[in-house]
Amino acid sequence: MLRRRFPEWFVLLLPAIIVIAAVVLIPLIFSLYSSFTPYKLTRPSTLWTWVGTYNYEKILTDAKFWAAFGRTVLFLTIVLNLELVLGLGIALLMNKVTWGQRTLRTILMFPMMFSPILVGFQFKFIFNDNIGLVNNALQSMGFNVALPWLVDGKLAMFSIIFAEVWMSTSVFAILILAGLFAMPRDPLEAAKVDGCTPWQSFRHITLPFLMPFIFIAMTIRSLDVARAYDIVQIMTGGGPARRTELLWTLMSRTGYVDARMGLANAMGYVSILLSIVFTIYFFHKLSAARAQIGMGG
Amino acid sequence: MKRMNILKALLASTSIVAAADSAMAQDWGSFDGVTIEAKLIGGEQYEGLYARIAEWEAATGATVDIISKKSHFEIDKEIKSDMAAGTTDWCVGSNHSSFAPQYEGLYVDLNDLVPAEVIAEFVPGIIGASTVGGELLMLPRAQFDVSVLYYLKSNYEDAEQAAAFEAEYGYPLTVPDTWEQVKDQAMFFADPPNFYGTQYAGKDEAIVGRFYEMVVAEGGNYLDEDNRPIFNSDAGQRALQWFVDLYEAGAVPAGTTSYVWDDLGQGFASGTVALNLDWPGWAGFFNDPEASQAAGNVGVAVQPMGSVTRTGWSGHHGFSVTNDCENKDAAASLVMFLTSEESQLAESAGGSLPTRTAVWEANIAAAEAGDDPFRAEALAAFAAGAEYAFAVPAIPEWGESTNLVFPELQAAIVGDKTVEEALNDAAEAVDELMRESGYY
């Protein structure tokens, strides 16, 4: 009798495959299935009603969803660029520090150690129009104003961007600093001998070398920021009048408060497109940047 | 003042001991060895009652295991997750009149478990608001909510200010009795950013409830008999215009659209808001010198009128028994105990409003006979205010509809849309929800 044997590599990987299937694959398939149903948490029987692409059609024609989608892209773009510029600046300054650099690096990571919910509450208080620190500081400097930081469309967006940037700029700084540490000194010294200005050295030697690190940071942060939820939910809840509504505040309200999990899952699958597009774009740029400094494609 | 607090504490503990004595005397049944799992609302004003559970345990031999204690919004999410996962074999859950219709099939009809004479002891309107589709889904605890008008008394004691107001608005400055007067006075008193005329809840269900009661006060309604949205009527537009006018005039804090109950309570307690429509639970806090800068300066009046009637959005808390509970009799006994006359006397001693007729009467008599004129004034206002109370539509879609409506109300308030555009957009969205839900 022939007894079929699984290849060794498969047997060795089987426990991992089972675990991943249980915690990732099955929930993924289940949520994809439920996005084709009118599944309401409070009416479990609705899970077995097939409505085809109804939820997707509803989303694709829903101006509110696309407004939240567009706002998320805008939020993502501004946050990533600000974090990059500030992170690069901090890393370059940090690289010049000769004494106490380790302590500084630890301090730099403090904001990352806070839970996003705490950061949300902290900035909700700081930007409160009535009892907040910022307005009180402005008033004690003689400005008799109460700026509605969390209400005005532009100020509210600024406030949540500020909180997000405050918390996560150090991710960029730390990754870029790692790049600076790994950088060979020879090209910089050669450039100095050849009479390059500091700007020329930075623009043509340091920056190209750092680009792979920057794109890795960009990829990681783009996935994080596209899922921004805690800080926004605490600070503005997506309001007022949907002025700060992002994909995840919309999705969580639809799924958990309105209990329309089928619709929320459909929103989730459409919004995954955003993360996929950004990831492909940054990986493409990463390969190009690696090729440019001779690290292969 | 400390002596007063000690006195109050002693009185409260005396009433609890008295209530405990009678609890032992009443027959709550015998449920030896039974464990009742409960999911209860948490928070300072709700906790006092749970201390009494030990009395019920001693009387019945059963044990209560509180497996979850959270705010109502968190409990709501947890219960919905339980319903989705089918893990609803716990027995007793906190419930609220605004949430109850959502939990289809989760809770038993208490008419089958609670004697009719016990149900008859509650205020009939509140039993009506606890009944969905003919089923009594919860027994109400002493946490009945209808808002009244809190105001700073000092604003009405300044002759110069009164003369200036009368010169500008053409009628004497007295505590407002209509929402138009509230608007005039709020604009008159406002001196932003140091002092505001009034404030209102600005997001979530809170602002929709406030808008809803204004629509009713203006002679309109939120939904018609078929559950079609009709809040974009003329009455609805007048109601929303009131919020918009106050915001545009700077008579409310600029951040009011992000405020809910805690922000509003703290705002009035900071002494920087002249007029504040708020819930009964805040009365004690507002007049507590250790918590509130407005203490000693707080007046309480019945809620003002719109052009047709007074506002009166109301709700109440209660306890329900799940269908999947193994020992429903024990669970019903616990619910009856938590909502009994003794429990309501003890709970309402903290300032909340009872839902039993006899306890209302006892509280008013005690306040009149006592030496706390503020408490007597507040209770009289609540009693008058309760006459205009109405509950939200008893349909599962109420909560979801508020999520569609509140961003539109905000859009009108902050000037992104006109009142008419905002209400039409909101009505269109609610119409789609009602159609999808199969009402018409």
XYZ file of C-alpha atoms in Angstrom:
737
model
C 0.000 0.000 0.000
C 1.231 3.404 -0.920
C 1.181 5.823 1.941
C 1.423 9.417 0.955
C 3.962 11.381 2.944
C 3.876 15.125 3.231
C 7.188 16.823 2.467
C 9.214 17.652 5.542
C 9.113 21.413 5.022
C 5.331 21.276 4.962
C 5.096 19.231 8.159
C 7.476 21.607 9.904
C 5.488 24.619 8.767
C 2.113 23.049 9.520
C 1.731 24.390 13.110
C 2.445 27.911 11.867
C 0.057 27.463 8.950
C -2.704 26.279 11.301
C -2.178 29.189 13.688
C -2.126 31.752 10.886
C -5.207 30.214 9.305
C -7.049 30.361 12.635
C -6.175 33.922 13.574
C -5.816 35.584 10.164
C -7.201 33.622 7.243
C -10.516 32.436 8.676
C -11.506 35.845 10.147
C -10.474 37.417 6.840
C -12.651 35.062 4.793
C -15.481 35.416 7.310
C -15.389 39.221 7.184
C -15.196 39.134 3.381
C -18.248 36.859 3.313
C -20.152 39.060 5.790
C -19.524 42.088 3.564
C -21.927 40.446 1.102
C -24.660 40.174 3.759
C -26.763 42.746 5.665
C -25.168 41.379 8.881
C -26.303 43.292 11.974
C -24.717 42.415 15.316
C -28.089 42.630 17.029
C -29.727 40.278 14.499
C -27.324 37.334 14.114
C -29.674 35.592 11.655
C -28.934 38.320 9.057
C -25.514 36.713 8.605
C -27.144 34.072 6.396
C -28.905 36.505 4.046
C -26.926 36.980 0.842
C -27.339 40.457 -0.689
C -24.590 40.210 -3.291
C -22.760 43.454 -3.924
C -25.438 45.656 -2.305
C -23.089 46.940 0.435
C -20.354 47.701 -2.091
C -22.779 49.531 -4.387
C -24.028 51.530 -1.422
C -20.475 52.508 -0.471
C -19.354 53.345 -3.995
C -22.223 55.807 -4.353
C -21.952 57.200 -0.826
C -20.485 60.710 -0.855
C -19.816 60.535 2.900
C -17.627 57.460 2.506
C -15.614 58.993 -0.314
C -15.255 62.249 1.608
C -13.827 60.225 4.517
C -11.611 58.323 2.048
C -10.286 61.554 0.538
C -9.771 63.071 3.977
C -7.815 59.990 5.047
C -5.542 60.311 1.986
C -5.003 64.003 2.776
C -4.328 63.237 6.439
C -1.918 60.462 5.435
C -0.045 62.691 2.994
C 0.373 65.617 5.373
C 1.277 63.467 8.379
C 3.834 61.345 6.494
C 5.565 64.370 4.967
C 5.675 66.321 8.210
C 6.974 63.310 10.115
C 9.618 62.759 7.424
C 10.885 66.348 7.479
C 10.858 66.610 11.275
C 12.240 63.088 11.745
C 15.059 63.749 9.269
C 15.897 67.035 11.002
C 15.911 65.431 14.447
C 18.044 62.494 13.224
C 20.613 64.817 11.597
C 20.845 66.929 14.755
C 21.039 63.846 16.925
C 23.852 62.485 14.773
C 25.917 65.563 15.657
C 25.490 65.056 19.380
C 28.680 63.696 20.907
C 27.718 63.509 24.583
C 24.540 61.958 26.099
C 23.269 60.672 22.788
C 21.915 57.428 24.257
C 19.871 59.309 26.850
C 18.554 61.621 24.138
C 17.593 58.646 21.985
C 15.627 57.181 24.893
C 13.887 60.501 25.565
C 13.092 60.740 21.865
C 11.131 57.523 22.089
C 8.938 58.642 24.999
C 5.958 59.765 22.860
C 5.891 56.344 21.177
C 5.528 54.673 24.565
C 2.193 56.350 25.338
C -1.015 54.642 24.345
C -2.688 56.558 21.490
C -5.778 56.887 23.680
C -3.761 58.743 26.312
C -2.238 60.962 23.644
C -5.771 61.684 22.397
C -6.975 62.718 25.861
C -3.831 64.774 26.429
C -4.332 66.807 23.249
C -8.094 66.999 23.725
C -7.362 68.825 26.965
C -4.551 70.923 25.505
C -6.768 72.094 22.619
C -10.029 72.473 24.604
C -11.501 75.857 23.677
C -12.583 76.734 27.222
C -10.187 75.170 29.723
C -7.385 74.084 27.353
C -3.727 74.957 27.822
C -3.266 76.593 24.419
C -6.171 79.018 24.750
C -5.275 79.802 28.337
C -1.713 80.543 27.274
C -3.000 82.786 24.473
C -5.332 84.575 26.874
C -2.612 85.161 29.447
C -0.463 86.658 26.692
C -3.182 89.213 26.140
C -5.137 87.705 23.242
C -8.784 87.787 24.331
C -9.793 84.832 22.175
C -11.108 81.301 22.595
C -10.021 79.547 19.410
C -12.255 76.548 18.681
C -9.339 74.180 18.032
C -11.422 71.030 17.867
C -14.395 72.578 16.056
C -13.134 74.775 13.229
C -12.577 72.641 10.121
C -8.945 73.591 9.526
C -7.956 73.919 13.181
C -9.513 70.541 14.054
C -7.588 68.831 11.252
C -4.448 70.691 12.376
C -5.006 69.527 15.963
C -5.306 65.837 15.126
C -2.353 66.068 12.716
C -0.332 67.762 15.471
C -1.167 64.964 17.933
C -0.350 62.230 15.402
C 2.941 63.896 14.419
C 3.884 64.484 18.066
C 3.422 60.810 18.832
C 5.097 59.209 15.852
C 7.804 61.485 14.442
C 10.329 59.541 16.493
C 9.658 56.437 14.351
C 11.164 58.305 11.422
C 13.918 59.832 13.552
C 15.019 56.466 14.950
C 14.981 54.673 11.561
C 16.827 57.515 9.821
C 19.318 57.689 12.676
C 19.981 53.971 12.193
C 20.663 54.766 8.527
C 23.086 57.538 9.482
C 24.952 55.192 11.835
C 25.295 52.598 9.093
C 26.573 55.094 6.555
C 30.179 54.707 5.372
C 32.338 57.758 6.128
C 34.591 57.498 3.013
C 32.275 59.129 0.434
C 31.625 62.067 2.778
C 35.355 62.564 3.418
C 36.080 62.294 -0.302
C 33.411 64.910 -0.984
C 34.988 67.198 1.586
C 38.401 66.825 -0.061
C 36.800 67.566 -3.434
C 35.403 70.815 -2.029
C 31.705 69.989 -1.773
C 29.572 72.280 0.374
C 27.732 70.668 3.332
C 24.449 71.038 1.366
C 25.968 69.269 -1.677
C 27.247 66.452 0.541
C 23.835 66.076 2.127
C 21.887 66.312 -1.132
C 24.056 63.954 -3.229
C 25.549 61.543 -0.695
C 23.699 61.431 2.649
C 20.147 61.712 1.342
C 20.399 59.012 -1.398
C 21.943 56.700 1.170
C 19.086 57.383 3.611
C 16.299 56.958 1.054
C 15.843 53.182 1.576
C 15.467 53.801 5.324
C 13.030 56.641 4.655
C 10.884 54.464 2.393
C 10.792 51.649 4.944
C 9.631 54.166 7.557
C 7.117 55.567 5.059
C 5.675 52.110 4.371
C 5.312 51.233 8.045
C 3.804 54.604 8.959
C 1.484 54.719 5.945
C -0.128 51.490 7.145
C -0.399 52.916 10.673
C -1.770 56.300 9.665
C -4.287 54.824 7.214
C -5.716 53.064 10.261
C -5.664 56.185 12.460
C -8.489 55.816 14.919
C -7.782 56.204 18.643
C -6.463 59.753 18.649
C -9.125 61.033 16.246
C -11.947 59.249 18.042
C -10.959 60.706 21.403
C -10.196 64.237 20.180
C -13.035 64.922 17.752
C -14.946 61.685 17.134
C -14.768 62.542 13.430
C -16.732 65.745 13.935
C -18.012 68.298 14.029
C -20.133 67.917 10.923
C -17.773 65.147 9.666
C -14.943 67.679 9.317
C -12.397 65.212 10.707
C -14.169 61.989 9.751
C -11.567 59.425 8.651
C -12.176 55.927 7.320
C -11.735 54.202 10.655
C -13.966 56.510 12.709
C -16.669 56.005 10.082
C -16.164 52.249 9.982
C -16.166 51.772 13.735
C -19.349 53.817 14.130
C -21.041 51.821 11.389
C -19.866 48.474 12.764
C -20.127 48.847 16.517
C -22.550 51.683 17.275
C -24.965 51.138 14.399
C -24.204 47.374 14.605
C -24.074 47.140 10.756
C -21.059 44.891 10.613
C -21.688 43.709 7.032
C -21.555 47.268 5.709
C -18.576 48.141 7.912
C -16.660 45.112 6.598
C -17.376 46.174 3.028
C -15.976 49.613 3.879
C -12.923 47.885 5.311
C -12.306 45.953 2.105
C -12.635 49.056 -0.061
C -10.310 51.001 2.217
C -7.685 48.236 2.086
C -7.139 49.442 -1.473
C -5.643 52.591 -0.007
C -3.095 50.695 2.031
C -2.244 48.415 -0.907
C -1.670 51.371 -3.241
C 0.579 53.163 -0.744
C 2.527 49.991 0.050
C 3.137 49.160 -3.622
C 4.176 52.757 -4.298
C 6.655 52.865 -1.415
C 8.117 49.428 -2.196
C 8.603 50.533 -5.771
C 10.423 53.666 -4.572
C 12.409 51.580 -2.092
C 13.704 49.288 -4.845
C 14.652 52.298 -6.969
C 16.453 53.937 -4.025
C 18.356 50.723 -3.238
C 19.345 50.352 -6.891
C 20.630 53.940 -6.924
C 23.061 53.356 -4.072
C 24.139 50.022 -5.514
C 22.275 47.751 -3.075
C 20.508 45.848 -5.844
C 16.876 46.031 -6.969
C -20.593 72.837 55.590
C -18.707 69.703 56.563
C -21.174 69.213 59.394
C -23.996 69.393 56.853
C -22.293 66.710 54.750
C -21.851 64.462 57.746
C -25.493 64.997 58.615
C -26.502 64.107 55.064
C -24.325 60.992 55.147
C -25.859 59.929 58.444
C -29.365 60.467 57.119
C -28.558 58.525 53.979
C -27.022 55.638 55.889
C -29.994 55.613 58.259
C -32.372 55.308 55.359
C -30.237 52.546 53.851
C -30.243 50.643 57.143
C -34.008 51.127 57.411
C -34.406 49.942 53.843
C -32.158 46.947 54.530
C -34.304 45.974 57.497
C -37.412 45.940 55.398
C -35.558 44.111 52.625
C -34.919 41.273 55.027
C -38.572 41.348 55.970
C -39.833 41.102 52.384
C -39.846 37.665 50.788
C -37.471 37.643 47.832
C -37.646 33.873 47.484
C -35.049 31.220 48.225
C -32.402 30.469 45.635
C -29.693 28.615 47.545
C -26.540 28.013 45.544
C -27.752 29.968 42.497
C -25.300 32.395 40.916
C -26.715 35.299 38.937
C -24.305 36.871 36.462
C -24.990 40.548 35.851
C -23.780 43.278 33.468
C -24.403 46.607 35.140
C -23.891 50.249 34.341
C -20.996 51.707 36.299
C -20.387 55.257 37.500
C -20.539 57.128 40.762
C -24.246 57.922 40.732
C -25.179 54.291 39.938
C -22.897 52.463 42.359
C -24.684 53.196 45.652
C -27.488 50.811 44.778
C -25.140 47.881 44.157
C -23.987 47.981 47.781
C -27.477 46.714 48.639
C -27.024 43.522 46.603
C -25.447 41.844 49.651
C -28.827 42.169 51.409
C -30.557 40.290 48.604
C -27.840 37.617 48.648
C -28.327 37.167 52.407
C -32.110 36.988 52.037
C -32.154 34.468 49.174
C -28.970 32.439 49.544
C -28.036 33.261 45.948
C -24.863 34.985 44.791
C -24.534 37.850 42.338
C -21.481 37.905 40.107
C -21.088 41.283 38.396
C -19.194 40.207 35.278
C -19.122 43.640 33.656
C -19.503 47.194 34.899
C -19.102 49.963 32.326
C -20.705 53.121 30.995
C -23.946 52.538 29.097
C -22.324 53.161 25.723
C -19.647 50.555 26.471
C -22.165 48.069 27.902
C -24.234 48.595 24.740
C -21.315 47.611 22.490
C -20.556 44.621 24.702
C -24.170 43.427 24.622
C -24.274 43.736 20.830
C -21.082 41.669 20.597
C -22.637 39.105 22.966
C -25.719 38.897 20.767
C -23.540 38.365 17.697
C -21.474 35.688 19.434
C -24.482 34.029 21.099
C -22.954 34.454 24.571
C -26.057 35.802 26.268
C -26.445 33.293 29.084
C -25.726 35.890 31.768
C -28.909 36.857 33.586
C -29.389 40.488 34.517
C -28.425 43.499 32.400
C -28.663 47.240 32.894
C -30.952 48.741 30.296
C -32.116 52.176 29.189
C -35.302 53.282 27.473
C -33.337 54.666 24.501
C -31.387 51.421 24.032
C -33.996 48.793 24.906
C -35.693 48.412 21.485
C -32.383 47.470 19.844
C -31.930 44.232 21.718
C -34.522 42.204 19.850
C -35.137 38.822 21.463
C -32.474 39.284 24.137
C -34.649 40.047 27.157
C -37.766 38.355 28.574
C -41.187 39.953 28.929
C -41.221 40.767 32.644
C -45.029 40.702 32.651
C -44.599 36.903 32.907
C -42.228 37.030 35.890
C -43.263 40.063 37.929
C -46.668 40.215 39.678
C -49.064 42.757 38.156
C -49.507 44.519 41.504
C -45.751 45.209 41.661
C -45.784 46.679 38.148
C -48.759 48.851 39.129
C -46.639 50.546 41.809
C -44.466 52.255 39.170
C -45.382 55.506 37.384
C -47.577 54.248 34.499
C -45.934 56.424 31.830
C -42.542 54.989 32.710
C -43.829 51.423 32.508
C -45.200 52.412 29.076
C -41.756 53.659 28.029
C -40.225 50.363 29.240
C -42.605 48.359 27.071
C -41.649 47.545 23.477
C -44.080 45.688 21.220
C -46.265 44.848 24.212
C -43.372 43.296 26.174
C -42.158 44.829 29.427
C -38.411 44.662 28.797
C -37.141 46.234 32.014
C -38.162 47.320 35.478
C -37.189 50.968 36.016
C -34.745 51.945 38.770
C -34.647 55.339 40.483
C -32.829 56.949 37.579
C -35.510 58.825 35.686
C -34.216 61.645 33.526
C -35.981 64.737 32.289
C -34.106 68.011 31.974
C -34.915 71.226 33.781
C -33.390 74.677 33.646
C -30.509 75.443 35.989
C -29.544 79.109 36.215
C -27.205 81.411 38.110
C -29.397 83.381 40.511
C -27.036 86.344 40.729
C -27.887 87.340 37.141
C -31.404 88.190 38.285
C -30.410 90.189 41.362
C -28.603 93.077 39.669
C -31.002 96.023 39.159
C -28.676 97.781 36.702
C -28.421 94.680 34.552
C -32.186 94.169 34.676
C -32.786 97.741 33.503
C -30.282 97.351 30.655
C -31.959 94.129 29.549
C -35.438 95.640 29.615
C -34.256 98.650 27.639
C -32.775 96.362 24.962
C -35.413 93.619 24.734
C -38.575 95.375 25.928
C -39.584 93.009 28.729
C -38.404 92.521 32.331
C -35.434 90.303 33.130
C -36.819 87.279 34.977
C -35.968 83.578 34.897
C -36.904 82.595 31.313
C -40.098 80.681 30.669
C -39.749 80.308 26.889
C -36.859 79.255 24.668
C -37.076 82.626 22.890
C -36.415 84.307 26.236
C -33.530 81.896 26.863
C -32.049 82.971 23.522
C -32.427 86.698 24.292
C -30.970 86.351 27.756
C -28.148 84.063 26.639
C -27.079 86.635 24.069
C -27.435 89.406 26.644
C -25.377 87.649 29.344
C -22.670 86.309 27.017
C -19.197 87.783 27.323
C -16.979 85.288 25.501
C -14.473 83.842 26.245
C -15.054 84.566 29.939
C -18.784 84.005 30.307
C -21.443 82.316 28.174
C -25.203 82.726 28.039
C -25.942 79.034 27.682
C -24.557 75.808 26.172
C -25.892 72.643 24.606
C -24.803 69.096 23.894
C -23.215 69.177 20.470
C -22.709 65.626 19.245
C -23.939 62.040 19.146
C -27.402 61.106 20.428
C -27.195 63.994 22.895
C -27.660 66.798 20.352
C -30.320 64.855 18.442
C -32.294 64.390 21.670
C -32.030 68.098 22.415
C -33.092 68.951 18.854
C -35.914 66.402 19.008
C -37.432 67.935 22.129
C -37.188 71.393 20.565
C -39.040 70.097 17.493
C -41.788 68.750 19.765
C -41.868 72.045 21.698
C -42.367 73.816 18.357
C -45.310 71.556 17.527
C -43.536 69.107 15.208
C -42.232 65.587 15.591
C -39.209 63.476 14.698
C -41.005 60.603 12.929
C -44.596 60.157 11.823
C -46.774 57.148 12.621
C -45.139 55.080 9.860
C -41.688 56.070 11.159
C -41.034 58.409 8.241
C -38.751 61.325 9.183
C -40.698 64.588 9.484
C -38.209 66.643 11.480
C -37.386 68.777 8.425
C -40.768 70.512 8.800
C -41.161 74.210 9.614
C -41.177 73.285 13.305
C -37.902 71.410 12.806
C -36.345 74.358 11.018
C -37.403 76.751 13.795
C -35.967 74.325 16.350
C -32.579 74.049 14.635
C -32.439 77.791 13.962
C -32.446 78.341 17.732
C -29.177 76.358 18.052
C -27.664 78.118 15.029
C -28.534 81.621 16.246
C -26.931 81.046 19.632
C -23.787 79.647 18.044
C -23.474 82.480 15.539
C -23.946 85.070 18.285
C -21.147 83.532 20.365
C -23.604 83.017 23.228
C -22.446 79.390 23.631
C -18.839 78.164 23.974
C -17.200 77.719 20.573
C -16.461 74.092 21.429
C -20.053 73.254 22.262
C -20.372 70.995 19.198
C -17.873 68.644 20.825
C -19.552 68.689 24.254
C -21.601 65.938 25.811
C -22.985 65.600 29.321
C -19.798 65.714 31.388
C -18.452 68.764 29.552
C -21.759 70.561 30.035
C -22.010 69.694 33.733
C -18.435 70.802 34.394
C -19.041 73.961 32.350
C -22.028 75.068 34.432
C -20.246 74.095 37.650
C -17.363 76.378 36.636
C -19.767 79.303 37.103
C -19.193 80.623 33.585
C -22.563 79.704 32.051
C -25.777 81.600 32.859
C -28.482 79.141 31.768
C -28.187 75.388 31.446
C -30.805 72.799 30.508
C -29.576 69.670 32.264
C -30.441 66.376 33.941
C -31.569 65.851 37.547
C -28.433 63.904 38.457
C -26.396 67.147 38.404
C -28.473 69.055 40.982
C -26.437 67.982 44.002
C -23.133 68.460 42.157
C -23.983 71.987 41.010
C -24.790 73.074 44.546
C -21.881 71.298 46.235
C -19.333 73.934 47.338
C -16.476 71.449 47.054
C -17.273 70.561 43.434
C -18.905 73.641 41.967
C -18.068 77.319 41.817
C -21.755 77.994 41.202
C -22.756 76.459 44.565
C -25.159 78.639 46.531
C -25.972 80.588 43.374
C -27.949 77.901 41.546
C -31.651 78.170 40.835
C -33.782 75.407 39.303
C -36.877 76.064 37.194
C -39.176 73.986 35.036
C -37.865 73.626 31.472
C -38.923 76.503 29.153
C -41.564 76.374 26.417
C -41.268 76.380 22.696
C -44.056 78.006 20.706
C -46.399 75.085 21.515
C -45.314 73.167 24.619
C -42.404 72.631 27.002
C -39.438 70.465 26.077
C -39.284 67.067 27.772
C -37.017 64.478 26.153
C -36.785 61.829 28.814
C -35.279 58.474 29.473
C -34.777 56.130 32.348
C -32.564 53.291 33.453
C -33.744 49.847 34.403
C -32.813 46.213 34.743
C -33.695 43.360 32.388
C -33.552 39.557 32.510
C -32.148 37.631 29.545
C -34.048 34.882 27.741
C -31.006 32.611 28.034
C -30.788 32.975 31.821
C -30.932 29.570 33.508
C -32.724 30.782 36.606
C -35.115 33.491 35.503
C -37.071 33.515 38.753
C -33.965 34.337 40.761
C -32.968 36.976 38.217
C -36.440 38.541 38.325
C -36.273 38.548 42.116
C -32.980 40.455 41.962
C -34.454 42.950 39.495
C -37.517 43.454 41.723
C -35.203 43.962 44.711
C -33.058 46.549 42.883
C -36.172 48.477 41.837
C -38.136 48.009 45.083
C -39.531 50.896 47.107
C -36.696 50.569 49.624
C -34.046 50.533 46.890
C -35.599 53.548 45.190
C -35.776 55.450 48.489
C -32.106 54.756 49.085
C -31.040 55.557 45.520
C -33.104 58.733 45.201
C -31.669 59.978 48.513
C -28.581 60.712 46.381
C -30.604 63.140 44.245
C -31.759 60.992 41.325
C -35.448 60.777 40.417
C -37.518 57.733 41.366
C -39.861 55.841 39.065
C -42.287 54.631 41.750
C -45.279 56.768 42.644
C -44.928 56.266 46.400
C -41.244 57.208 46.379
C -41.945 60.447 44.467
C -44.497 61.403 47.099
C -42.202 60.469 49.977
C -39.314 62.491 48.530
C -41.393 65.611 47.971
C -42.875 65.383 51.472
C -39.406 64.903 52.974
C -37.986 67.855 51.026
C -40.822 70.132 52.106
C -40.417 69.123 55.718
C -36.613 69.344 55.608
C -34.245 72.288 55.886
C -32.767 72.129 52.379
C -34.630 74.716 50.277
C -32.449 73.950 47.219
C -33.475 70.287 47.266
C -37.133 71.283 47.661
C -36.834 73.786 44.767
C -35.137 71.193 42.568
C -37.664 68.465 43.329
C -40.573 70.811 42.632
C -39.005 71.691 39.262
C -38.413 68.015 38.415
C -41.984 67.118 39.403
C -43.327 69.901 37.157
C -40.895 68.948 34.377
C -41.845 65.259 34.490
C -45.347 66.169 33.342
C -43.984 67.037 29.903
C -41.710 64.005 29.634
C -41.767 61.861 26.519
C -39.512 59.006 25.463
C -37.769 58.559 22.111
C -39.464 56.358 19.462
C -39.362 52.751 20.629
C -37.718 51.394 17.490
C -34.304 49.701 17.151
C -33.259 52.300 14.558
C -33.445 55.300 16.941
C -29.730 55.134 17.812
C -28.652 54.608 14.228
C -30.842 57.466 13.033
C -29.171 59.820 15.510
C -25.797 58.946 13.970
C -27.153 60.053 10.605
C -28.743 63.226 11.947
C -26.160 64.668 14.328
C -23.440 65.504 11.741
C -26.090 67.380 9.724
C -27.233 69.360 12.773
C -23.588 70.211 13.437
C -23.149 71.242 9.795
C -25.942 73.801 10.183
C -24.623 75.022 13.534
C -21.070 75.605 12.324
C -22.310 77.143 9.087
C -21.408 74.454 6.530
C -25.055 74.136 5.433
C -28.256 76.131 5.782
C -30.798 74.871 8.288
C -33.069 73.678 5.481
C -30.295 71.889 3.566
C -29.013 70.177 6.689
C -32.447 68.948 7.770
C -33.375 67.776 4.271
C -30.102 65.850 3.973
C -30.642 64.299 7.401
C -34.258 63.399 6.587
C -33.177 61.802 3.312
C -30.625 59.624 5.108
C -33.105 58.594 7.814
C -35.719 57.900 5.128
C -33.293 55.486 3.442
C -32.609 53.787 6.794
C -36.325 53.352 7.502
C -36.944 51.973 4.010
C -34.065 49.517 4.398
C -35.496 48.474 7.744
C -38.803 47.676 6.045
C -41.103 50.203 7.741
C -42.596 51.300 4.439
